[in-house]
Coordinates of C-alpha atoms in Angstrom, one line a residue:
M1 CA 76.4 137.3 119.5
S2 CA 79.5 134.5 119.7
T3 CA 80.9 132.0 117.1
P4 CA 80.6 128.3 117.4
P5 CA 84.0 126.6 118.8
P6 CA 85.2 125.2 115.1
R7 CA 83.8 121.2 114.8
Y8 CA 87.6 119.7 114.7
T9 CA 88.4 116.8 112.0
A10 CA 91.5 115.1 111.5
R11 CA 92.3 117.0 108.9
L12 CA 91.5 120.3 110.5
I13 CA 93.8 119.0 113.6
A14 CA 96.8 118.2 111.2
D15 CA 96.6 121.7 109.3
E16 CA 96.8 123.0 112.6
L17 CA 99.6 120.9 113.5
R18 CA 102.0 121.3 110.4
A19 CA 101.2 125.1 110.4
A20 CA 103.4 124.4 113.9
I21 CA 106.1 122.7 112.4
N22 CA 106.3 124.8 110.6
R23 CA 106.5 127.4 112.6
G24 CA 109.1 126.3 114.1
D25 CA 107.0 125.4 117.8
Y26 CA 108.2 121.8 116.9
K27 CA 111.9 121.5 115.8
P28 CA 113.0 118.7 114.0
G29 CA 113.3 115.7 116.4
H30 CA 111.3 116.8 119.1
Q31 CA 107.8 115.4 119.7
L32 CA 104.4 116.6 118.7
P33 CA 101.5 116.2 121.4
T34 CA 100.4 112.6 122.8
G35 CA 96.8 111.3 121.9
R36 CA 95.3 112.0 124.3
A37 CA 96.7 115.5 125.0
L38 CA 94.9 116.2 121.2
R39 CA 91.6 114.7 122.3
E40 CA 91.8 116.6 125.5
R41 CA 92.5 119.8 123.3
Y42 CA 89.9 119.5 120.7
G43 CA 87.6 117.8 122.0
V44 CA 87.9 114.8 119.9
A45 CA 87.5 110.6 119.7
A46 CA 90.6 109.0 119.8
Q47 CA 90.2 107.5 116.1
T48 CA 90.1 111.6 114.8
T49 CA 93.8 112.3 116.4
Q50 CA 95.1 109.0 114.4
N51 CA 94.0 110.2 111.6
A52 CA 96.0 113.3 112.6
F53 CA 98.9 112.0 112.4
D54 CA 98.3 109.7 109.7
L55 CA 98.4 112.7 107.6
L56 CA 101.3 113.7 108.9
R57 CA 102.8 111.0 108.5
A58 CA 101.6 110.1 104.9
E59 CA 103.3 113.4 103.5
G60 CA 107.0 113.0 105.3
L61 CA 106.4 115.5 108.3
V62 CA 106.8 113.3 111.1
V63 CA 107.5 110.0 112.2
G64 CA 106.3 107.1 114.5
L65 CA 108.7 105.0 117.2
G66 CA 106.4 102.4 117.8
G67 CA 104.2 103.5 120.6
G68 CA 106.6 106.0 121.9
G69 CA 104.7 108.9 119.9
V70 CA 105.3 111.4 117.2
F71 CA 107.5 113.0 116.1
V72 CA 108.9 116.1 113.9
R73 CA 110.9 114.2 111.1
E74 CA 114.6 114.9 111.3
P75 CA 115.0 116.3 107.6
E76 CA 117.1 114.5 104.7
A77 CA 119.7 116.8 102.7
I78 CA 118.4 117.0 99.4
V79 CA 118.9 115.1 96.2
R80 CA 119.6 117.4 93.7
I81 CA 118.7 114.8 90.6
P82 CA 120.3 116.9 86.3
R83 CA 118.1 115.8 83.8
R84 CA 120.3 117.1 81.4
R85 CA 119.5 115.5 78.1
F86 CA 121.3 112.9 77.6
V87 CA 121.7 109.0 78.0
F88 CA 125.2 107.7 79.9
R89 CA 126.9 105.0 79.7
D90 CA 130.1 103.2 81.7
R91 CA 131.5 100.1 82.3
I92 CA 128.2 98.4 83.6
S93 CA 125.2 99.5 81.5
Y94 CA 123.4 102.6 80.2
Y95 CA 121.7 105.1 82.9
F96 CA 120.1 108.0 82.5
D97 CA 120.3 109.7 86.4
E98 CA 123.7 110.8 87.2
T99 CA 123.0 111.7 90.9
A100 CA 122.3 107.7 91.6
Q101 CA 125.3 106.2 89.3
G102 CA 127.2 104.7 92.3
Y103 CA 123.5 103.0 93.5
R104 CA 123.9 99.0 93.2
L105 CA 121.2 96.4 93.6
I106 CA 118.9 96.9 97.1
G107 CA 117.5 92.9 97.4
T108 CA 117.2 90.5 94.4
P109 CA 115.0 91.8 91.4
T110 CA 112.1 89.7 90.7
V111 CA 110.7 88.8 87.0
E112 CA 107.1 88.1 86.4
V113 CA 104.0 88.1 83.4
V114 CA 101.5 90.2 84.4
P115 CA 99.1 91.9 82.8
A116 CA 99.4 95.5 81.7
P117 CA 98.2 98.1 83.5
V118 CA 96.0 100.4 81.5
E119 CA 98.9 103.1 82.0
M120 CA 101.1 100.8 80.8
A121 CA 99.5 99.4 77.9
R122 CA 98.8 102.8 75.9
R123 CA 102.5 103.4 76.5
L124 CA 104.0 100.4 75.3
G125 CA 100.7 100.4 72.5
I126 CA 99.1 97.4 73.3
E127 CA 95.9 96.1 74.7
P128 CA 95.3 97.3 78.6
G129 CA 95.3 93.6 80.3
S130 CA 97.1 91.6 77.7
E131 CA 100.3 89.7 78.6
V132 CA 103.8 91.6 80.0
V133 CA 106.8 90.6 81.3
K134 CA 107.3 92.7 84.6
R135 CA 110.8 93.4 86.0
T136 CA 111.2 94.9 89.3
R137 CA 114.5 95.7 90.8
V138 CA 115.3 98.7 94.3
V139 CA 118.9 100.5 93.8
G140 CA 120.5 102.5 96.8
E141 CA 123.2 102.7 98.7
P142 CA 124.5 99.4 100.0
E143 CA 126.6 101.0 102.8
P144 CA 127.4 101.2 105.3
E145 CA 123.6 99.8 105.2
P146 CA 121.2 98.9 102.4
R147 CA 118.9 101.6 101.7
G148 CA 116.6 101.5 99.1
R149 CA 116.3 105.2 96.9
Q150 CA 114.5 104.2 93.9
R151 CA 112.1 101.5 93.2
A152 CA 112.5 100.9 89.5
V153 CA 109.6 98.9 87.7
S154 CA 109.7 97.4 83.8
Y155 CA 107.0 96.3 81.7
L156 CA 108.0 95.1 78.3
P157 CA 105.5 93.7 75.8
A158 CA 104.0 89.8 75.3
W159 CA 105.4 90.6 71.3
L160 CA 109.1 91.2 72.9
R161 CA 109.4 88.1 75.0
D162 CA 108.6 85.7 71.8
E163 CA 111.0 87.4 70.0
L164 CA 113.7 88.0 72.4
P165 CA 113.1 84.9 75.8
V166 CA 116.1 86.5 77.5
I167 CA 113.7 89.6 78.1
G168 CA 111.8 86.8 80.6
E169 CA 115.2 86.0 82.4
A170 CA 116.2 86.5 85.4
N171 CA 119.9 87.4 83.9
T172 CA 119.9 88.9 80.9
G173 CA 123.1 89.1 81.3
L174 CA 126.4 92.3 80.9
G175 CA 124.4 94.8 79.8
G176 CA 121.0 94.6 80.7
I177 CA 118.1 94.1 78.5
Y178 CA 118.9 97.5 76.6
D179 CA 121.8 95.3 75.1
R180 CA 120.0 92.9 74.6
I181 CA 117.8 94.2 72.9
E182 CA 119.8 96.8 71.0
E183 CA 122.0 93.3 69.9
H184 CA 118.8 91.5 69.0
Y185 CA 117.8 94.9 66.5
G186 CA 121.2 96.4 65.6
E187 CA 119.4 99.2 66.0
P188 CA 119.9 102.3 68.9
L189 CA 117.2 102.1 71.6
V190 CA 115.5 106.1 72.2
W191 CA 114.2 106.9 75.0
E192 CA 111.5 109.5 76.2
E193 CA 110.9 110.8 79.6
A194 CA 108.2 112.2 82.1
Q195 CA 108.1 113.0 85.0
G196 CA 105.3 113.1 88.0
A197 CA 104.6 112.6 91.6
V198 CA 102.5 110.2 93.5
A199 CA 101.7 108.9 97.1
A200 CA 103.6 105.9 97.6
G201 CA 101.9 102.3 98.0
V202 CA 102.5 99.4 100.0
D203 CA 105.4 98.1 98.3
E204 CA 107.4 101.5 98.4
A205 CA 107.3 102.0 101.5
E206 CA 108.0 98.6 102.4
A207 CA 111.1 99.3 99.7
L208 CA 112.6 102.7 100.1
D209 CA 114.4 103.8 103.3
G210 CA 112.6 106.9 104.6
V211 CA 108.7 106.9 102.8
V212 CA 106.1 106.0 104.4
H213 CA 102.6 104.5 102.5
G214 CA 100.2 107.7 101.2
G215 CA 103.9 110.0 101.0
P216 CA 104.9 111.5 98.3
L217 CA 107.3 110.1 95.3
V218 CA 109.2 111.4 92.7
R219 CA 108.3 109.7 89.5
I220 CA 109.8 109.4 86.3
L221 CA 108.5 107.8 83.5
R222 CA 110.8 106.6 80.9
T223 CA 110.1 105.2 77.3
A224 CA 111.8 103.2 75.1
S225 CA 111.3 102.7 72.0
L226 CA 113.3 101.8 68.7
P227 CA 113.6 104.0 65.6
D228 CA 110.9 102.5 63.7
G229 CA 108.8 104.0 66.8
R230 CA 107.6 100.3 68.8
A231 CA 107.7 100.9 72.9
V232 CA 109.2 98.1 74.1
E233 CA 110.0 99.6 77.3
V234 CA 108.4 101.2 79.6
N235 CA 109.8 102.2 83.3
D236 CA 108.9 103.5 85.8
T237 CA 111.3 104.5 88.2
R238 CA 109.6 106.1 92.0
M239 CA 112.0 107.9 94.9
D240 CA 110.9 110.3 97.7
G241 CA 109.3 113.2 96.9
A242 CA 110.3 114.0 100.7
R243 CA 114.9 113.6 99.8
Y244 CA 115.1 113.9 96.1
E245 CA 114.3 116.9 93.6
V246 CA 114.4 116.9 89.8
V247 CA 115.8 119.8 88.6
A248 CA 117.2 120.7 85.3
V249 CA 119.4 123.8 83.4
L250 CA 117.2 126.5 81.9
E251 CA 118.5 127.3 77.8
R252 CA 118.0 130.6 76.3
D253 CA 115.7 129.8 73.4
E254 CA 116.2 132.1 70.1
S255 CA 113.6 134.0 71.2
A256 CA 115.1 134.8 74.7
S257 CA 119.0 135.5 72.7
W258 CA 121.1 138.2 74.9
P259 CA 119.9 141.8 75.0
P260 CA 117.0 140.5 74.8
A261 CA 114.7 143.3 72.5
P262 CA 112.4 145.9 74.6
A263 CA 109.2 145.4 75.5
T264 CA 106.5 146.6 74.2
E265 CA 102.8 145.4 75.6
A266 CA 102.2 145.6 79.2
V267 CA 100.1 142.9 81.7
T268 CA 96.6 144.0 82.6
P269 CA 95.2 142.3 85.1
P270 CA 91.4 141.7 83.8
A271 CA 88.2 144.1 84.0
E272 CA 85.8 143.7 87.0

């Protein structure tokens, strides 16, 4: 008995196109088969092929050129972000990413008062829906043409704004909000950082160069706290997952000091 041909879905078509791209059948800058060609090949509707293209676009593999076809995306040089266990400072302010030290504001930052998202409320130790000051800015390469590389959103609790109204203003002065907080309390801030990945929303797709809606983003969540443990800010920074990778130099723990102690136990597979 012959095996019936597969019933193609957008995901299966995207899988085959992705495999062809990975094999090198379609090289960077080359055009993929048209929607019409794919419809004839797979026997599917126009929306199915469009959905397949959308899946590949969301992964950052392809780009569409305004009705002129779908092309394999030209890869950008990967930018390695070294995450060292240090907070840095230059003549402008504190910074945490040596790679982005030279980035500057792209566009005008925004400041607004919004209900705290659940995740941010948890990290700030406040009730979800409580008022927070939301400060949004995009930084990147200003020349030769502005390119947004990182979108950073800070959330600060209302009790901090009540004690220190300047954090709710557009211009917080030299050194920014961290300097104002440390000046007010006379104590140094401490920071904790978490890393992850998310899909790009509409805001990131509009603000960041080369990012498409649904595409992969590197996400760095940093919480600033006073020495007594009160969180005063959560900073949510996002950047193109196809362009950046977070790297760290791994140090040897004392248990792994050189030369190592001889291994004494074999790794065995589980019994069947």
